[in-house]
Structure formats: C-alpha cells, structure tokens
JSON list of C-alpha atoms in Angstrom, two decimals:
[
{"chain": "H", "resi": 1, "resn": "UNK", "atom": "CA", "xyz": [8.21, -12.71, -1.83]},
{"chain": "H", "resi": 2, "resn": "UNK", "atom": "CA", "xyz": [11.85, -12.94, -3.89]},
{"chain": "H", "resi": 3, "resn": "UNK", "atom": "CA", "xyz": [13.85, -10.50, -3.70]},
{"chain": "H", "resi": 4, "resn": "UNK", "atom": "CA", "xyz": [14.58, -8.96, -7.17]},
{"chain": "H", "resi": 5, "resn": "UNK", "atom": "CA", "xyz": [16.67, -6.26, -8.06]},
{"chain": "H", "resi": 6, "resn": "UNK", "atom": "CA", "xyz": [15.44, -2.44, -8.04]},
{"chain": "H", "resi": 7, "resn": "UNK", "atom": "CA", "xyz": [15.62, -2.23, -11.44]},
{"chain": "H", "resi": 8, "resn": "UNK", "atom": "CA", "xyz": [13.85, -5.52, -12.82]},
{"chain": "H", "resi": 9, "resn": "UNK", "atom": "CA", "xyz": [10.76, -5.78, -14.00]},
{"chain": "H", "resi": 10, "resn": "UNK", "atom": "CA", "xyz": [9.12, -8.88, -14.97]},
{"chain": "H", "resi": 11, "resn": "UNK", "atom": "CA", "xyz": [6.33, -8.49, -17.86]},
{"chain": "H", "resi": 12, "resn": "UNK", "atom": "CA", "xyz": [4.26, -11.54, -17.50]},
{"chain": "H", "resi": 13, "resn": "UNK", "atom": "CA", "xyz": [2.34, -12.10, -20.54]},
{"chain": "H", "resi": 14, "resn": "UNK", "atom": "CA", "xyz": [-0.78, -14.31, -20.38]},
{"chain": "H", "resi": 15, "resn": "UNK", "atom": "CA", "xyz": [-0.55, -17.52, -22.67]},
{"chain": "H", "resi": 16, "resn": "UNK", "atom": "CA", "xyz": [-4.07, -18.45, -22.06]},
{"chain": "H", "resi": 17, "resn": "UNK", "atom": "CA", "xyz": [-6.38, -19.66, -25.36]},
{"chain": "H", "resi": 18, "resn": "UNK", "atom": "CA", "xyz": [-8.60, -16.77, -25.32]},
{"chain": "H", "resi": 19, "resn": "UNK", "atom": "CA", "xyz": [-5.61, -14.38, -24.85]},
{"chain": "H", "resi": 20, "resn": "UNK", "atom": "CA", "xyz": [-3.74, -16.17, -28.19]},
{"chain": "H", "resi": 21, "resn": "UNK", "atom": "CA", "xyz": [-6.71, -15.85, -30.50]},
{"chain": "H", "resi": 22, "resn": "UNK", "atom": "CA", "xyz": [-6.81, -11.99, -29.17]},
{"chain": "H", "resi": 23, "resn": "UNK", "atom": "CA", "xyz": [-3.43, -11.52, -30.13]},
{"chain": "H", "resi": 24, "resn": "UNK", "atom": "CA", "xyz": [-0.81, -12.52, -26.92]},
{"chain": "H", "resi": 25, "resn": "UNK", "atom": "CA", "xyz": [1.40, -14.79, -29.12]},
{"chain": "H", "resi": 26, "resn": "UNK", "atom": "CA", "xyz": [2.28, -11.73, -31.64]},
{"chain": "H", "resi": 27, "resn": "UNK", "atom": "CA", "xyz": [2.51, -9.89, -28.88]},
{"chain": "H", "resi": 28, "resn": "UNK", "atom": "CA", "xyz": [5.13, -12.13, -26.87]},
{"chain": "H", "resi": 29, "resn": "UNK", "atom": "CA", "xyz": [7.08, -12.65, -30.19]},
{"chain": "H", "resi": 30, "resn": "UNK", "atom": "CA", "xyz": [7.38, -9.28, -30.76]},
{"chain": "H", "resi": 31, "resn": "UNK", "atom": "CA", "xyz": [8.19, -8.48, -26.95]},
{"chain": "H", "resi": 32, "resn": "UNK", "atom": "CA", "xyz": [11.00, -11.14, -27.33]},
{"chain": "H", "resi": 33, "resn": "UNK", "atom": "CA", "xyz": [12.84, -9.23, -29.64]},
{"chain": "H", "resi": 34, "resn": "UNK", "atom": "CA", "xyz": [12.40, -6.09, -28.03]},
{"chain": "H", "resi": 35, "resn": "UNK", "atom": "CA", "xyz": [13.55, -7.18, -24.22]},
{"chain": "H", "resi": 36, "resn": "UNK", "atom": "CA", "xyz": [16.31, -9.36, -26.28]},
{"chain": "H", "resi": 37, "resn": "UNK", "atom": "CA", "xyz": [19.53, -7.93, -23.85]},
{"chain": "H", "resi": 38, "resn": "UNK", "atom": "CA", "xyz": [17.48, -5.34, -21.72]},
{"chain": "H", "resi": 39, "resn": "UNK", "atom": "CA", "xyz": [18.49, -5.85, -18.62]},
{"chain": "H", "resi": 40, "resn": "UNK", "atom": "CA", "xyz": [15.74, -3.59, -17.01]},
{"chain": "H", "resi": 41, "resn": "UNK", "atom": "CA", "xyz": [13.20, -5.93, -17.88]},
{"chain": "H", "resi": 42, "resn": "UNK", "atom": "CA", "xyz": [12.52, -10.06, -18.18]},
{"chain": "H", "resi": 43, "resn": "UNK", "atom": "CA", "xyz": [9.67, -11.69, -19.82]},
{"chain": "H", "resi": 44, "resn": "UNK", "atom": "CA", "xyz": [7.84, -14.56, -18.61]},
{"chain": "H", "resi": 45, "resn": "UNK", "atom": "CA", "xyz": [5.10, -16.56, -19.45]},
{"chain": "H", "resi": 46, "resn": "UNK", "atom": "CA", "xyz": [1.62, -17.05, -17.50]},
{"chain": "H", "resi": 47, "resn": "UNK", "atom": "CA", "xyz": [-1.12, -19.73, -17.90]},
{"chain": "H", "resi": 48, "resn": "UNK", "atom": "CA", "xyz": [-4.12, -17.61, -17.51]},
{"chain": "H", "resi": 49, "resn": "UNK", "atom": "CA", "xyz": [-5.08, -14.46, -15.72]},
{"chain": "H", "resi": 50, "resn": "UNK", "atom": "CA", "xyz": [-9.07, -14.89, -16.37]},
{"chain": "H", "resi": 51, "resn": "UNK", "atom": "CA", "xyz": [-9.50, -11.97, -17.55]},
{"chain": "H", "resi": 52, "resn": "UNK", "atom": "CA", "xyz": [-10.11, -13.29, -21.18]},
{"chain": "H", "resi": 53, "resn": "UNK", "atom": "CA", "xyz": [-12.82, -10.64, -22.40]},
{"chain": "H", "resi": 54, "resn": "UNK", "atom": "CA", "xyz": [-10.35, -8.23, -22.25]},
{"chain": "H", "resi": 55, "resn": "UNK", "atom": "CA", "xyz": [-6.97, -9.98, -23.89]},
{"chain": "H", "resi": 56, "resn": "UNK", "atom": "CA", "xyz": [-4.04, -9.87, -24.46]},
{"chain": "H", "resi": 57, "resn": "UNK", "atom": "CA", "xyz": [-3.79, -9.30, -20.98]},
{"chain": "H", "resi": 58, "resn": "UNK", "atom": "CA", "xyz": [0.08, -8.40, -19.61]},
{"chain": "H", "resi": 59, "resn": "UNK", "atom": "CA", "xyz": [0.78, -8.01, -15.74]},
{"chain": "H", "resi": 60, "resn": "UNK", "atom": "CA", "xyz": [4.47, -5.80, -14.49]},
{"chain": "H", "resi": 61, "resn": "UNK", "atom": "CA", "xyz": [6.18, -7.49, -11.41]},
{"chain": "H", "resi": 62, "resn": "UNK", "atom": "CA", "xyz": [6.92, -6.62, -8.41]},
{"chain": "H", "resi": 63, "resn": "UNK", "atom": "CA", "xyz": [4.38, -3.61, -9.78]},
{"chain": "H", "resi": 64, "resn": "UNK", "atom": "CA", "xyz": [1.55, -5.54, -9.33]},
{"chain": "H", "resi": 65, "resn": "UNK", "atom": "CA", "xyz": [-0.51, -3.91, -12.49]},
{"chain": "H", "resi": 66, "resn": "UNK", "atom": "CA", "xyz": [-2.53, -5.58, -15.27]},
{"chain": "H", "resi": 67, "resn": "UNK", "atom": "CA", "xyz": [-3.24, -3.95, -18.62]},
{"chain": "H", "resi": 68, "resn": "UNK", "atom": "CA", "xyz": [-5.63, -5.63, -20.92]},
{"chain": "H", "resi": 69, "resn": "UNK", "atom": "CA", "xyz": [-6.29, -5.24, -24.81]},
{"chain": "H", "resi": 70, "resn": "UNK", "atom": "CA", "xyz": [-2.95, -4.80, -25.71]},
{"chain": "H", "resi": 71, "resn": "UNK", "atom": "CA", "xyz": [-3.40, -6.11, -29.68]},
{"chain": "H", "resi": 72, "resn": "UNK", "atom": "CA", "xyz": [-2.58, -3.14, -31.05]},
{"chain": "H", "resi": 73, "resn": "UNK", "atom": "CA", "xyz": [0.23, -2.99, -33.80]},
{"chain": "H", "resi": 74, "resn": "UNK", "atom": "CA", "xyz": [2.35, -0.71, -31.21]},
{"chain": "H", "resi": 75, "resn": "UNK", "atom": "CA", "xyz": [1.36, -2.47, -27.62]},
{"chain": "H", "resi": 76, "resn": "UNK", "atom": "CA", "xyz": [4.80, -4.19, -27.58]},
{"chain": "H", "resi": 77, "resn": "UNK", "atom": "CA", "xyz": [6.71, -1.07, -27.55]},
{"chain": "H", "resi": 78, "resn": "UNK", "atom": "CA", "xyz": [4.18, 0.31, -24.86]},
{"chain": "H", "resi": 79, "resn": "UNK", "atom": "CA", "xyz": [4.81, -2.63, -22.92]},
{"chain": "H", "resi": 80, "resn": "UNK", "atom": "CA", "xyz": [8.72, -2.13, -23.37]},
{"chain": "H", "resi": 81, "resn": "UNK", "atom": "CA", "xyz": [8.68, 1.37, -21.86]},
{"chain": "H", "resi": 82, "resn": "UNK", "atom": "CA", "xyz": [6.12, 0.79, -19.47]},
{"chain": "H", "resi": 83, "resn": "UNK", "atom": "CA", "xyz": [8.65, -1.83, -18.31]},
{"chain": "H", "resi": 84, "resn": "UNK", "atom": "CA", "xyz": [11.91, 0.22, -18.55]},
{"chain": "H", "resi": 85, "resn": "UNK", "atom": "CA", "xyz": [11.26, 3.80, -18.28]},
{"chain": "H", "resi": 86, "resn": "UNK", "atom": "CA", "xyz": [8.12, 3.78, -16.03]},
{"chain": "H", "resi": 87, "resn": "UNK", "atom": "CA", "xyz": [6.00, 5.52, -19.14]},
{"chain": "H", "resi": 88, "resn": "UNK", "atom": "CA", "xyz": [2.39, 4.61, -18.62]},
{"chain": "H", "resi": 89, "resn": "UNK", "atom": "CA", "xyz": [0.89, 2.24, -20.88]},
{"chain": "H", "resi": 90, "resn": "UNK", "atom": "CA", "xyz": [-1.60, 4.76, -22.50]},
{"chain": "H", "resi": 91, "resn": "UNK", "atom": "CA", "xyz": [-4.95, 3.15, -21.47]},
{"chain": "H", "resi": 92, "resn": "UNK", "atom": "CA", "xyz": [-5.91, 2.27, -17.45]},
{"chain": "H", "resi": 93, "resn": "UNK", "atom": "CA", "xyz": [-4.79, -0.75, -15.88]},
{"chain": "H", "resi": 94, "resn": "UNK", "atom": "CA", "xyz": [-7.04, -3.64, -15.43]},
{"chain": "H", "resi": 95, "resn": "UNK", "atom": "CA", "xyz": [-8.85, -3.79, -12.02]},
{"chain": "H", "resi": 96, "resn": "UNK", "atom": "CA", "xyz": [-8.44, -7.27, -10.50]},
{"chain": "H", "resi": 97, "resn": "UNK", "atom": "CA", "xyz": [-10.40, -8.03, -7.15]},
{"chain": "H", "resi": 98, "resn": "UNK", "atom": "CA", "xyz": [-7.99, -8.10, -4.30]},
{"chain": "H", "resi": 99, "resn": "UNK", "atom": "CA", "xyz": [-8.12, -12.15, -3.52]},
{"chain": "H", "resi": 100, "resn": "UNK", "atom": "CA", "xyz": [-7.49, -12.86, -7.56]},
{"chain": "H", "resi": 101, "resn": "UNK", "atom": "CA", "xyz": [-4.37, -9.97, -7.43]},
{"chain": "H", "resi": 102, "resn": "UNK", "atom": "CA", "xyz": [-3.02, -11.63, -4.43]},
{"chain": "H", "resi": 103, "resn": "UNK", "atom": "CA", "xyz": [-3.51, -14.88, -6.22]},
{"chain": "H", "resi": 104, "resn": "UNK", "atom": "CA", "xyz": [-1.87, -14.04, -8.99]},
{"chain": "H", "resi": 105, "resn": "UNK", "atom": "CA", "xyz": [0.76, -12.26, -7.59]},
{"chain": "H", "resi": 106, "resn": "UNK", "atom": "CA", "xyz": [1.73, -15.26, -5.71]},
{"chain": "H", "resi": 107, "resn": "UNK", "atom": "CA", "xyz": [1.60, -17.28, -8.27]},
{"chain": "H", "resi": 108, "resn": "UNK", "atom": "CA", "xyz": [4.16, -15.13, -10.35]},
{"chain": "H", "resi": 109, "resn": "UNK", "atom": "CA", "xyz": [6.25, -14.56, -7.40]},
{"chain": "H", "resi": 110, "resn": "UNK", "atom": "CA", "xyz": [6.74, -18.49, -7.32]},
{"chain": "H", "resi": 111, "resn": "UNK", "atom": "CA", "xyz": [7.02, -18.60, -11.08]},
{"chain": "H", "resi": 112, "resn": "UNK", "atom": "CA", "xyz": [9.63, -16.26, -11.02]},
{"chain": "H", "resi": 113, "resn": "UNK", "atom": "CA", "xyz": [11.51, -17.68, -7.89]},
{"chain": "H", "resi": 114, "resn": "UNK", "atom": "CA", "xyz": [11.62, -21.15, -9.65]},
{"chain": "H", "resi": 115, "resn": "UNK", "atom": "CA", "xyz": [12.86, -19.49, -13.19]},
{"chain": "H", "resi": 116, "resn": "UNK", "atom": "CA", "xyz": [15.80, -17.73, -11.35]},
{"chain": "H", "resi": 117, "resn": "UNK", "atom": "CA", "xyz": [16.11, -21.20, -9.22]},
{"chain": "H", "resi": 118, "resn": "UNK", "atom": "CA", "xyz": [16.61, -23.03, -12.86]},
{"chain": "H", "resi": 119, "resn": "UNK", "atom": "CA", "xyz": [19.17, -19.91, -13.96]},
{"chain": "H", "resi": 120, "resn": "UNK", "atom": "CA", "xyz": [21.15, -20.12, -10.77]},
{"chain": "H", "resi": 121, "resn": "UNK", "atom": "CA", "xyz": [21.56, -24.17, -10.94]},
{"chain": "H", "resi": 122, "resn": "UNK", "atom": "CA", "xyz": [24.56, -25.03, -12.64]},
{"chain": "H", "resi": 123, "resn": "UNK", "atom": "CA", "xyz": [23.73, -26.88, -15.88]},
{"chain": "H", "resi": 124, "resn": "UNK", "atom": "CA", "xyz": [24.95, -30.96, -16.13]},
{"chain": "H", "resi": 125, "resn": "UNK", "atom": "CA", "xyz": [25.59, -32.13, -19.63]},
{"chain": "H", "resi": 126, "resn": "UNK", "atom": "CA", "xyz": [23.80, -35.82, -19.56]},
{"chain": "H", "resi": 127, "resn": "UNK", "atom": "CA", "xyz": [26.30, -36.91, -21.94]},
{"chain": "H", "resi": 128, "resn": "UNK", "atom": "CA", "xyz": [29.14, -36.98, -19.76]},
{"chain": "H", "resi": 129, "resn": "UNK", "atom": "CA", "xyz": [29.70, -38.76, -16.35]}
]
C-alpha cells in the first residue's frame, strides 16, 4: 500500500456509464469545486466499481468504504464532510464482498500511487531542448 498522509483522503468517484446516466458526472463537477484547495481531501477518478444498480457510487481511501445513490442535489457536500470532518454520509455504506473490496482497493491504491508518481515527476516542456 502507499503511504499517504494522516490527513488525506482520496474520494474516488466511479466514472462508469451506468454511474453517469445516474448522476456521477454532476456529482464529480460539483465535488471539483468543492475539494478546489482542500487539502484534507483529493478526488480521483475510477472506471467502474460494478455496483451500477445502485449509482453514483463514491469509495473514501485509505477508508476503504463505498456509498452508493449519491444523486441527490446535496450528496456533494455529504461527500465533502464525509471526506474532511469524518461526518457520516447519512445513508449506510455499500457492502462489497471481500475479494471485489480487496480488488478494488488495490486497484485505487495503484491509481493513486501512479497519480502522486505523475505529481512528483518534474514536468519537461517538449518545446525546449
């Protein structure tokens, strides 16, 4: 696993089809704007959790919990102090069988390990030599 700091939380937002008609791409506009300098929290984009019944579907990192149905005009700022204050979301979190969690949970661990990979690399400008 990465190490991340105590105080980061990564809110992975599913980008999956099902998950956009249900509402994820308001969702992760809206959660833009809201994380937009919080330094508690950093947003990130997943394929697909397969939990599509139940979208928009939003997992917290290194928490490990999934919260579907999150379409609601106010989710967003649920999400945001989920992520920075700890407050629960308001409805239970999603129950994901243990060998999909892990799964997943690997998978973001990577994502996220590559993402602050990219941020740590220092950037060349193509146009000069």
């Amino acid at each position: 696993m990465i190490e991340t700091t105590a105080a980061t939380t990564y809110v992975v937002v599913c980008r999956g089809p099902h998950c956009r008609e249900k509402g994820s791409l308001t969702l992760r506009k809206r959660l833009v704007h809201l994380l937009k300098g919080e330094r508690r929290a950093q947003l990130i984009g997943y394929a697909c959790f397969g939990r599509c019944d139940l979208g928009p579907n939003v997992a917290f990192f290194p928490e490990g919990e999934w919260y579907g149905g999150l379409a609601a005009p106010d989710a967003a700022e649920r999400v945001v102090r989920h992520a920075t204050v700890a407050q629960p979301i308001g409805s239970p979190p999603l129950d994901l069988p243990s060998a999909e969690r892990t799964e997943h949970l690997r998978n973001i661990n990577e994502l996220i390990a590559t993402i602050e990979r990219d941020r740590a690399r220092p950037r060349r400008r193509w146009w000069f030599f």
